[in-house]
Every structure is written in structure tokens, then in C-alpha cells.
XYZ file of C-alpha atoms in Angstrom:
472
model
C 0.000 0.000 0.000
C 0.999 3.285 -0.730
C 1.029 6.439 2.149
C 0.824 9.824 1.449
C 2.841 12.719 3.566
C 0.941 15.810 4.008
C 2.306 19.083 5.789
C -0.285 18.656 8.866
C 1.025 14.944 9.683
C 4.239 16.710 9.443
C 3.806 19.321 11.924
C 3.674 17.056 15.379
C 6.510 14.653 14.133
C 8.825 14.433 16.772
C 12.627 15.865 16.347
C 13.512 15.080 19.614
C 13.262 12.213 22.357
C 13.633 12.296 26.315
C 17.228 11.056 25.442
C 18.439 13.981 23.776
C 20.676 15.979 26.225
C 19.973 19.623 27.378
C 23.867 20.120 25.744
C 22.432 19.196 21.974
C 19.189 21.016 22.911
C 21.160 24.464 23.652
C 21.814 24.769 19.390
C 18.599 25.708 19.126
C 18.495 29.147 20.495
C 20.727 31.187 18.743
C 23.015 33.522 21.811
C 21.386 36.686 22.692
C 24.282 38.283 21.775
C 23.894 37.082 17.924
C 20.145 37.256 18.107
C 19.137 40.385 16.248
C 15.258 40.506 17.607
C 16.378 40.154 20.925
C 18.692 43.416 20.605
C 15.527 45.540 19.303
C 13.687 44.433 21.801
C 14.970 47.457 24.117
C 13.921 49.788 21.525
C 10.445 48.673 20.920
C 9.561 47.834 24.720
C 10.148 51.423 25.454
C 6.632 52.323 24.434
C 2.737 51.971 25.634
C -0.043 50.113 25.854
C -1.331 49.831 22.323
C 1.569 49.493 20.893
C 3.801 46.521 19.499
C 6.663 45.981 21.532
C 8.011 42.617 19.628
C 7.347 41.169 22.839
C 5.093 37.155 22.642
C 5.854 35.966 26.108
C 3.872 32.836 27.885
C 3.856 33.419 31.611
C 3.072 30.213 33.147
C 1.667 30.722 36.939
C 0.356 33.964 35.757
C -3.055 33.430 38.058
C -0.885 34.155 40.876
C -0.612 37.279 42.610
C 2.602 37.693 41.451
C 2.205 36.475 37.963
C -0.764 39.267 37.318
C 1.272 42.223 38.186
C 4.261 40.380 35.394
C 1.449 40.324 33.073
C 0.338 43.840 33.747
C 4.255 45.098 33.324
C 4.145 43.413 30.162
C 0.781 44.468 28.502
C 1.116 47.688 29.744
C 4.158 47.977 26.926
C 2.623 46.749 24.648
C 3.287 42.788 24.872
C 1.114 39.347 23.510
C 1.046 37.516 26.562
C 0.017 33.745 26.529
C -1.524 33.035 29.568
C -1.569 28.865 30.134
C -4.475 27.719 32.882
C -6.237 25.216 34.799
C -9.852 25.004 35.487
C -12.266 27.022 34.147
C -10.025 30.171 33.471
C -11.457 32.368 35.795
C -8.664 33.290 37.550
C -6.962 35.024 34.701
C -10.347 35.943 33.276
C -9.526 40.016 34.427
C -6.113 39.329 32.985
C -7.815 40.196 29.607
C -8.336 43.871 30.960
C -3.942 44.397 31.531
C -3.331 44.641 27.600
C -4.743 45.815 24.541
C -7.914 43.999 22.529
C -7.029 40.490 21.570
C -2.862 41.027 23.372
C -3.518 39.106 26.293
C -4.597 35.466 25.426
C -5.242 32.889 27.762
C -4.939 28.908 26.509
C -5.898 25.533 28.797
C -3.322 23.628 29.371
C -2.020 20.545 31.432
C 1.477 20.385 32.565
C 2.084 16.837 32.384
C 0.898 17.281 29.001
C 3.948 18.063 26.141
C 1.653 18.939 23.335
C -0.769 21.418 25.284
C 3.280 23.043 26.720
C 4.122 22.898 22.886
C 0.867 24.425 22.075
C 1.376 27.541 24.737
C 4.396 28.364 24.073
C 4.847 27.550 19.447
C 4.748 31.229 18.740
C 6.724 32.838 21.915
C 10.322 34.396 21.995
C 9.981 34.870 25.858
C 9.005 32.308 28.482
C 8.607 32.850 32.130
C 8.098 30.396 34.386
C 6.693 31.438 37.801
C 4.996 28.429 38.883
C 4.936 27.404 42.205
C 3.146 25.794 45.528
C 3.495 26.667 49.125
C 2.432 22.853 49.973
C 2.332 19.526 48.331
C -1.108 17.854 47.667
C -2.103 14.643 46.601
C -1.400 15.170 42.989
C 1.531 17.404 42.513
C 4.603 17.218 45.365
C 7.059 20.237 45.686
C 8.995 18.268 43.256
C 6.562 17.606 40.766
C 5.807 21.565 40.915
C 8.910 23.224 40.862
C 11.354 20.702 39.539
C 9.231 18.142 36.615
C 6.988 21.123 35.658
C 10.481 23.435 35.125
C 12.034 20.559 33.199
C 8.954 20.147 30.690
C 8.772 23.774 30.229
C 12.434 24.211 29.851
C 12.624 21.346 27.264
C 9.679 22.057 25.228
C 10.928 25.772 24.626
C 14.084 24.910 23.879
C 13.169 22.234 21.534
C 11.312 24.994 19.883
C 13.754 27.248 19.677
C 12.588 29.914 22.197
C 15.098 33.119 22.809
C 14.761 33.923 26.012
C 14.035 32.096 29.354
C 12.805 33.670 32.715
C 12.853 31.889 36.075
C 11.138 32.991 38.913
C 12.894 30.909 42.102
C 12.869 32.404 46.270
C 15.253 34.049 48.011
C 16.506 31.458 49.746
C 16.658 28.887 48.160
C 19.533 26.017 48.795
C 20.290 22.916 48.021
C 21.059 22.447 51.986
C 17.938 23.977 52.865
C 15.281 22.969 55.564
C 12.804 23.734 53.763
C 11.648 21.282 50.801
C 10.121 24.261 48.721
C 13.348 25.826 49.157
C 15.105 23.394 48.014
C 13.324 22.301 44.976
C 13.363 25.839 43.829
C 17.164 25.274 44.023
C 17.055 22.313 41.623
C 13.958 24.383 39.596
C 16.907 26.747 38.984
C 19.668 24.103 38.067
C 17.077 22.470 35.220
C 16.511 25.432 33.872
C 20.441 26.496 33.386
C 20.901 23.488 31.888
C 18.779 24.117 28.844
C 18.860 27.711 28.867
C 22.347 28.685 30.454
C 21.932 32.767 29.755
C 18.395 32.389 31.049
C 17.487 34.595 34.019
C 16.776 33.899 37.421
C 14.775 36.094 39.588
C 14.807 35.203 43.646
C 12.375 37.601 45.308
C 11.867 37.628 49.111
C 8.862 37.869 51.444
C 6.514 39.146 48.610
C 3.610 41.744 50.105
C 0.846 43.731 48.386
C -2.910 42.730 47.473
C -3.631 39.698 48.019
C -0.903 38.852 49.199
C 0.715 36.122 52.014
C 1.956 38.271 54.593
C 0.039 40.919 55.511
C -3.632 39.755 54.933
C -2.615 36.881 56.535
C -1.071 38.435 59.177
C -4.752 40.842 59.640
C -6.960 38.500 59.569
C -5.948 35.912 62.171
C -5.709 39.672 64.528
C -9.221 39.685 63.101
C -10.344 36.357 64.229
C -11.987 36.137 67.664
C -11.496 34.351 71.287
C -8.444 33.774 70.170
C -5.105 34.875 70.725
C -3.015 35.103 67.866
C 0.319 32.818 66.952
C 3.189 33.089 65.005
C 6.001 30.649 64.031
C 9.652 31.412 63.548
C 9.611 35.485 65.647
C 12.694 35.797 65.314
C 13.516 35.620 61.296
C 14.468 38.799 59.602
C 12.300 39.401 56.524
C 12.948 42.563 53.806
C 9.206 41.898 52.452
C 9.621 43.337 48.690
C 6.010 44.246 46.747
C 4.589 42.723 43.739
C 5.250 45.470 42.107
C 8.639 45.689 41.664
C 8.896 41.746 40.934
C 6.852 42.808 38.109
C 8.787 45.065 36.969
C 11.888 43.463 37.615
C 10.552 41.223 35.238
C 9.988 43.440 32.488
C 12.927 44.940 32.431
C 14.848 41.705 32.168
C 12.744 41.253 28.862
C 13.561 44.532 27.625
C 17.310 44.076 28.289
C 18.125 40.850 27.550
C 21.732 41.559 26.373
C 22.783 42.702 29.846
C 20.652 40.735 32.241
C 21.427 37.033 30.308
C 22.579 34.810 32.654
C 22.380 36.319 35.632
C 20.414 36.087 39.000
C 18.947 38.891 40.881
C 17.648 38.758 44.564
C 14.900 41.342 44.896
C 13.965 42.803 48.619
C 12.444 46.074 49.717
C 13.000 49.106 51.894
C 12.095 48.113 55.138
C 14.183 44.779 57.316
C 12.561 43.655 60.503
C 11.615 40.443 61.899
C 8.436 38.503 61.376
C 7.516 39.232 64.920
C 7.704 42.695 64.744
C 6.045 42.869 61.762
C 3.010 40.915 63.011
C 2.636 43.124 66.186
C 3.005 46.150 64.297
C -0.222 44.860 61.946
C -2.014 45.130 65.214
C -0.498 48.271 66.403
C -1.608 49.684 62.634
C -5.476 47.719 63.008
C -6.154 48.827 66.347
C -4.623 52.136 66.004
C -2.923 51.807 69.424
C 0.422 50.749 70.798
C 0.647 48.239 73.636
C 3.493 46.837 75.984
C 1.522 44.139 76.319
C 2.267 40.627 74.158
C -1.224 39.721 72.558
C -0.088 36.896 70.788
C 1.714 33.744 70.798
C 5.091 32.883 69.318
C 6.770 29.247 68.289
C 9.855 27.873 67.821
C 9.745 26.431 64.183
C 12.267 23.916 65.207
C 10.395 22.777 68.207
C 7.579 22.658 66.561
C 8.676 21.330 63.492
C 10.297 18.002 65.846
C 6.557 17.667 66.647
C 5.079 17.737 63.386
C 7.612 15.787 61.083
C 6.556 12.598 62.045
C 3.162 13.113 60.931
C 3.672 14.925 58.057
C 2.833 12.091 55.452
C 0.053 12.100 56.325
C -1.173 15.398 57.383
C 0.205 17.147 54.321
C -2.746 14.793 52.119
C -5.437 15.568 54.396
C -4.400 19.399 55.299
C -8.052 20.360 54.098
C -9.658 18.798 56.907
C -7.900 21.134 59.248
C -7.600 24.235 57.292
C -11.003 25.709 58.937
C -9.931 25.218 62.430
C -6.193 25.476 62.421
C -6.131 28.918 63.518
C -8.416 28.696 66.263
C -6.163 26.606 69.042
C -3.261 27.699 70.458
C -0.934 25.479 68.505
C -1.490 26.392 64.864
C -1.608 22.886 62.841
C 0.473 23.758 60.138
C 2.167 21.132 58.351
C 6.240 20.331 58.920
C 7.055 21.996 55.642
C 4.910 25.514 56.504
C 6.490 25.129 59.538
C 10.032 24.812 57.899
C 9.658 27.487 55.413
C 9.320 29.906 58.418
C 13.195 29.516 59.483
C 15.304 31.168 56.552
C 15.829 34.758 56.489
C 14.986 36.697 53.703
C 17.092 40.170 53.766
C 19.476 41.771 51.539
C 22.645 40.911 53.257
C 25.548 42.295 51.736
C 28.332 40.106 51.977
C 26.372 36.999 51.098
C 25.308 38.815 47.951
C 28.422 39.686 46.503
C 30.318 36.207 47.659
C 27.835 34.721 45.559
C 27.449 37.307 42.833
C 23.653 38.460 43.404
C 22.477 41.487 41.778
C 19.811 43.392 43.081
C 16.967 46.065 41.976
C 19.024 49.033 42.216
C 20.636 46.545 39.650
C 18.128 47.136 37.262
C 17.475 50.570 37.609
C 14.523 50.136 39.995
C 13.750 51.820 43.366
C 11.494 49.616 45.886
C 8.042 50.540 46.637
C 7.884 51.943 50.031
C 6.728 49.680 52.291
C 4.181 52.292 54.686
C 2.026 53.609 52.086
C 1.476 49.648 51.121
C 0.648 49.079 54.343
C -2.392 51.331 54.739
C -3.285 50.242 51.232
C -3.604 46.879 52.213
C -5.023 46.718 55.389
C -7.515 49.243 54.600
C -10.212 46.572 54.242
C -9.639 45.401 57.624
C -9.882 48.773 59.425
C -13.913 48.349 59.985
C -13.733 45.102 61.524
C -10.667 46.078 64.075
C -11.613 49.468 65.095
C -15.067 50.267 64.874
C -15.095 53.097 66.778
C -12.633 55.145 64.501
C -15.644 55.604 61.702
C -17.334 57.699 65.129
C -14.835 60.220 64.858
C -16.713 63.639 63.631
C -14.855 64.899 60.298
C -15.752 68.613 59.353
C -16.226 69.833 55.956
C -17.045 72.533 53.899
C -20.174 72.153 52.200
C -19.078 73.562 48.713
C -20.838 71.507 46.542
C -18.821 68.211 45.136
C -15.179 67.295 46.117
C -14.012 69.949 48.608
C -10.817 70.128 50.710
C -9.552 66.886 52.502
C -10.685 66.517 55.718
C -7.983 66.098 57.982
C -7.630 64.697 61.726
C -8.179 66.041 64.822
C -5.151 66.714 67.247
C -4.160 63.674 69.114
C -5.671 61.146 66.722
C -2.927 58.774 65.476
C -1.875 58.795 61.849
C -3.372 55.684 60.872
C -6.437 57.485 61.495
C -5.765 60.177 59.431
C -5.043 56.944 56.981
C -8.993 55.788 57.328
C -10.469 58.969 56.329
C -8.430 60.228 53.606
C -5.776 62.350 54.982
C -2.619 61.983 52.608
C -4.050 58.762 51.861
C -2.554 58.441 48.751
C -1.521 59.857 45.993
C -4.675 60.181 44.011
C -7.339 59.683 46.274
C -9.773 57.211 44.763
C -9.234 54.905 47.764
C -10.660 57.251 50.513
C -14.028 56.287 51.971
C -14.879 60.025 52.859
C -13.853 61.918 50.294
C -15.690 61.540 47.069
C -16.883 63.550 44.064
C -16.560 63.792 40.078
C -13.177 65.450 40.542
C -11.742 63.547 43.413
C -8.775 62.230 41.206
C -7.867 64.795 40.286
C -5.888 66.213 43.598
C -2.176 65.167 43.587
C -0.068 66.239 47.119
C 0.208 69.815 46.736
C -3.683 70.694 46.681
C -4.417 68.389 49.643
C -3.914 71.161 52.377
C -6.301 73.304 52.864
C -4.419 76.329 52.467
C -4.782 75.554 48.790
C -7.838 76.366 46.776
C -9.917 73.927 45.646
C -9.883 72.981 41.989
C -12.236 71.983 39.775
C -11.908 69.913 36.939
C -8.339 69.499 35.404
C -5.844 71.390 33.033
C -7.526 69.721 30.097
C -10.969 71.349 31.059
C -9.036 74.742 31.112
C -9.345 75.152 34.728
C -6.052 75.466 35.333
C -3.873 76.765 38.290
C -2.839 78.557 35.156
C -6.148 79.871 33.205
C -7.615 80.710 37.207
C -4.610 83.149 38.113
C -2.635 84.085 34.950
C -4.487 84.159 31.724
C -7.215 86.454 32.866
């Protein structure tokens, strides 16, 4: 009998096997140094949202909160972002919103699946990998998650000849570490050098911001009742760094590919404390008050960890059953590895940095987000529930028709109450509960005193500063 080849039998025939070595694999991707659409990339990235930056990057993890401020750095320039999901899609459903119509594209996919990896990431030049778990489950171990799914995506794009590779890893992360997220971000890292050895990594600390880990978390067991709060590990110094200027970080490693191939960066912010005083200072900032007094409860992780290890087969497969009570008793029943993960420090310590040649974000050209003003942003929603009484407090204002000065605190009121109602809130004001009106965002910092006249409209509607007090 006689067969026929056409081109679409042609197009899933296989050029590799699991055999073929990452070394042989590498000839693919032409270096970033020779690659002449990787060079321009830093001269079409420079531009906005509906433009074409060159930029077709899959972000896998991108229904993380990290992974939706990456996608927002990218669209925001410009970029076709491939967003691969589980489930129903939901969670990157408001993705769509980041780009420009039909630039943000999300695709199903399975992991342990190579043609639906092939399929996500065929028409990309950039692939960033931010997957991750902060515990096993029944169907996909630490290993599985940050070491198999790494490999597959690392393999598949360089068996399609991908040009640029982006790994997201931890701060921390060892091969020696007590942690085993820690350390299979390690290996994560090693898999993904070996295929792509100019590819990026990117080891950001204790992330914060919305919906975040760290301080939500932190509000709302202080927002849980007859209880008194606990906290494992008190004494480990965290540098918490915002999602924000991972994001960024991120986006300017795709813009400059030339001078940021093959190198890792460790990303932290501007303020280093411990996790304890962090976690009494969220209560301090919720209850408006400061107190000698110790309101919660603090653990030793490795005590605690001695207790939990031998359980922890078990417990980390059935971790469901205590998730709604495991924050009620005085012994939190987190697993051994949540328990382990608590022990590293994550701060930008100098000398370890430069022994093992970490950059940094002043390394890119970026200045951290300052950690105060993301504080009030993000425990705003938790005010209410905390500190009733502070909505009682009476808050003057000049009936002038819509918008109006700021109203600002009355002496001895702490600042975080000035915070509530809208006093140097923020920068643009659509956040504050009591201060509303058509024109509201249109105050920036030097017309929130109320030595300044109020204005109306903006420079566009000719009100001007300008048209008011010059032009007449």
C-alpha cells in the first residue's frame, strides 16, 4: 500500500526524544548576543499600551498574585502575553483587561501534558516560568511543581527554539535547605540552566501587596476572635519586597536581555525587621494603638517542626480537613514543611550577595516601593472590623458643593487614622471612603492642604492653576 505525507502529519513529528541531552538542545536558540530581535527588543519595549513591543511571552503561573502584576508590566508595553491555565479560566479571566484587545490570550493547558506546553508556548520568543506551591497535595509534590513542571517547560521551549528564558525561584533557596520548597526551587533553577544557560533567574523575598501572604494573613488571624493570635519562627528577619517591583523586575529583564542574560537577581524592599515585629506592628496599625503588652503567641519552628515531622505524610494529604480550624487553638496545625519554610531569612545581606554574585533592583534601575504607604493600602479593608469606633470620629467639611478640601484629623488622633479617612491617603485619592466627588482624582499632594484652593476639573478642562490666576 501506498502512504501519502501531508504538511499537517508533518507538523507534530517528533525531532527530539527524552534522550536527547539539554547540551544538543542548547543549538537551538541562537546567543542573545547574535540574536538580532532580541537586541531591538529594548527599543520597541520602550513604548505603551497599544503598541507593538516585539514582545510574545507565555507566563506560566500567571493566576498568581505575582504572575498578574508580570502580566500587567508586560501588557502595559505593549506585549502578547500567553496566559496557560487550569480550570475554568477564571482566575486570569480580568487578565484580559492588563493589555490591549485580543494582546492578552489565555490557553488551557495541562502540565504533564507536552503537546498542550508545545501548544502555549509555538509562537513565543519569551518564556517565564513562575509556577509554584506553598504545599504539596495529593497530585503534585514540591517536586513535581517546581522541579518536573520546570524541566517540561524548559525542554519544550528549547526544543522549539525559544530566545529567552525567565525563572522565577525564592530568596533562599539552597540545596542544603530545611525547607523542601526551598530546596526544589534550588534544583527548579539548576534544570533550567541546563537548557537555557543565559536564562534569568529572579529570587524575590517575602513578597507583600494585594492579596498577598503576609500581611492579609497576618490581619486576619488579629481579626479572628477568642483567640489569641500565633506566630512561628519570631525571630527571622524578613525585607518583604512588593509585587510590584517583581513585576517590573521582570519586564525589564525582557527589555534588556543583552545585559541581564545569565544572571540572577535577589529582589527585597526598603524596610528589614523580623516577622515578629512585623506581626505586632499589623495590630499596632489595626487597632490604632500601641501596647506593651504581648497579645499573641510565638513558636519555635524547630520545636515545633520536631513535633510535626513525624506526621507529616500524612497530614500534608489531608491538610483540608484542618484548614477551617487550624487557627483557632493555640498550637497552629500547620504542616512540617509551613512550619520549615518559616526559618530562613529573607534580607538583603551584603556580603552573602556579593560572595555569591547576586544582583539586586538598584541593579536594574529600579527603586522599591515603600513599604508604609502599602501598608495602609492593604489593610484598609480590615480597618472596619478592628476598630469600629474610629468611623465615630466627627470629620468637618465645607459644604461647597462636590469634592471639597480633605478633611484632615483632629489633634491627638494617630496617623493611621488620618489613613482611614483620607488624609494623605494616597496619591490620588480614589481609595478614601470620605472623600468623594466627580473630581476627586484629580488632587495630587500639593492641593491636599487646605491652604490651597480647591480645583475643579483638570488642566484639560481649562481650569487650570494657570487659566484661574494668569491668563485672565
Amino acid at each position: 500500500s501506498q502512504t501519502f505525507s501531508t504538511p499537517h502529519c508533518t507538523t507534530h513529528r517528533r525531532l527530539y526524544s527524552l534522550d536527547t541531552p539539554p547540551e544538543d538542545l542548547q543549538k537551538n536558540v541562537a546567543a542573545l548576543t547574535d540574536n538580532i530581535d532580541m537586541k531591538n527588543l529594548a527599543l520597541q519595549s520602550n513604548t505603551g499600551r497599544s503598541s507593538v513591543s516585539g514582545v510574545r511571552a507565555t507566563v506560566f503561573g500567571a493566576s498568581s498574585a505575582l504572575g498578574r502584576n508580570i502580566v500587567n508590566a508586560l501588557g502595559r508595553m505593549g506585549s502578547q502575553v500567553i496566559l496557560p491555565y487550569r480550570g475554568d479560566g477564571l482566575e486570569v479571566r480580568d487578565h484580559k483587561l492588563m493589555g490591549d484587545l485580543g494582546q492578552i490570550v489565555p490557553l488551557p493547558y495541562q502540565i504533564r501534558d507536552k503537546r498542550s506546553v508545545e501548544r502555549v508556548i509555538q509562537d513565543s520568543n519569551v518564556v517565564i516560568n513562575c509556577i509554584s506551591r506553598r504545599r504539596e497535595s495529593r497530585n503534585f509534590s514540591f517536586h513535581d511543581t517546581h522541579v518536573n513542571a520546570t524541566h517540561m517547560i524548559a525542554r519544550t521551549a528549547a526544543e522549539l527554539g525559544v530566545d529567552r528564558f525567565i525563572q522565577l525561584s525564592v530568596s533562599n533557596a539552597a540545596e542544603d535547605s530545611p525547607s523542601r520548597l526551598y530546596r526544589t526551587k534550588w534544583l527548579g533553577e539548576q534544570v533550567a540552566k541546563a537548557f537555557y544557560p543565559e536564562a534569568t533567574i529572579i529570587r524575590p523575598g517575602q513578597m507583600y501587596g494585594n492579596f498577598d501572604w503576609f500581611l492579609e494573613r497576618f490581619a486576619w488571624q488579629w481579626n479572628l476572635p477568642f483567640r489569641r493570635p500565633c506566630i512561628v519562627g519570631p525571630k527571622t528577619r524578613l525585607q518583604p519586597v512588593n509585587y510590584l517591583d517583581v513585576g517590573r523586575a521582570v519586564a525589564v529583564c525582557v527589555m534588556d536581555p543583552i545585559n541581564t542574560a545569565g544572571k540572577t537577581y535577589e529582589l527585597h524592599g526598603n524596610m528589614c525587621a523580623t516577622r515578629e515585629q512585623f506581626f505586632a506592628r499589623t495590630q499596632e496599625v489595626l487597632s490604632s494603638r500601641k501596647t506593651n503588652i504581648k497579645l499573641y503567641r510565638a513558636w519555635n519552628p524547630w520545636w515545633l517542626g520536631a513535633i510535626l515531622k513525624p506526621i507529616y505524610p500524612v497530614h500534608k494529604n489531608i491538610q483540608f480537613v484542618f484548614d477551617f480550624a487550624r487557627h483557632y487553638p493555640n498550637m497552629q496545625w500547620n504542616t512540617h514543611e509551613c512550619v520549615m519554610q518559616t526559618i530562613p531569612d529573607m534580607y538583603e545581606e551584603k556580603e552573602r550577595l556579593q560572595r555569591e554574585g547576586l544582583l539586586t533592583l538598584s541593579d536594574l534601575g529600579l527603586e522599591p516601593e515603600d513599604y508604609f504607604y502599602w501598608e495602609a493600602r492593604v489593610l484598609e479593608p480590615y480597618f472596619d472590623r478592628m476598630s469600629p469606633h474610629l468611623n465615630k470620629v466627627a470629620m468637618p467639611r465645607e459644604d461647597i458643593g462636590y469634592g471639597g478640601p480633605v478633611p484632615t484629623t483632629e489633634a491627638g488622633e494617630s496617623w493611621h487614622s488620618g489613613a482611614v479617612f483620607g488624609y494623605r491617603r494616597g496619591r490620588r485619592g480614589g481609595y478614601n471612603r470620605d472623600w468623594w466627588g466627580p473630581d476627586a482624582g484629580e488632587y495630587d499632594w500639593e492641593f491636599q492642604d487646605k491652604e490651597t484652593p480647591v480645583r475643579y476639573g483638570s488642566d484639560i478642562d481649562g481650569n487650570s492653576y494657570l487659566n484661574q490666576h494668569v491668563a485672565k
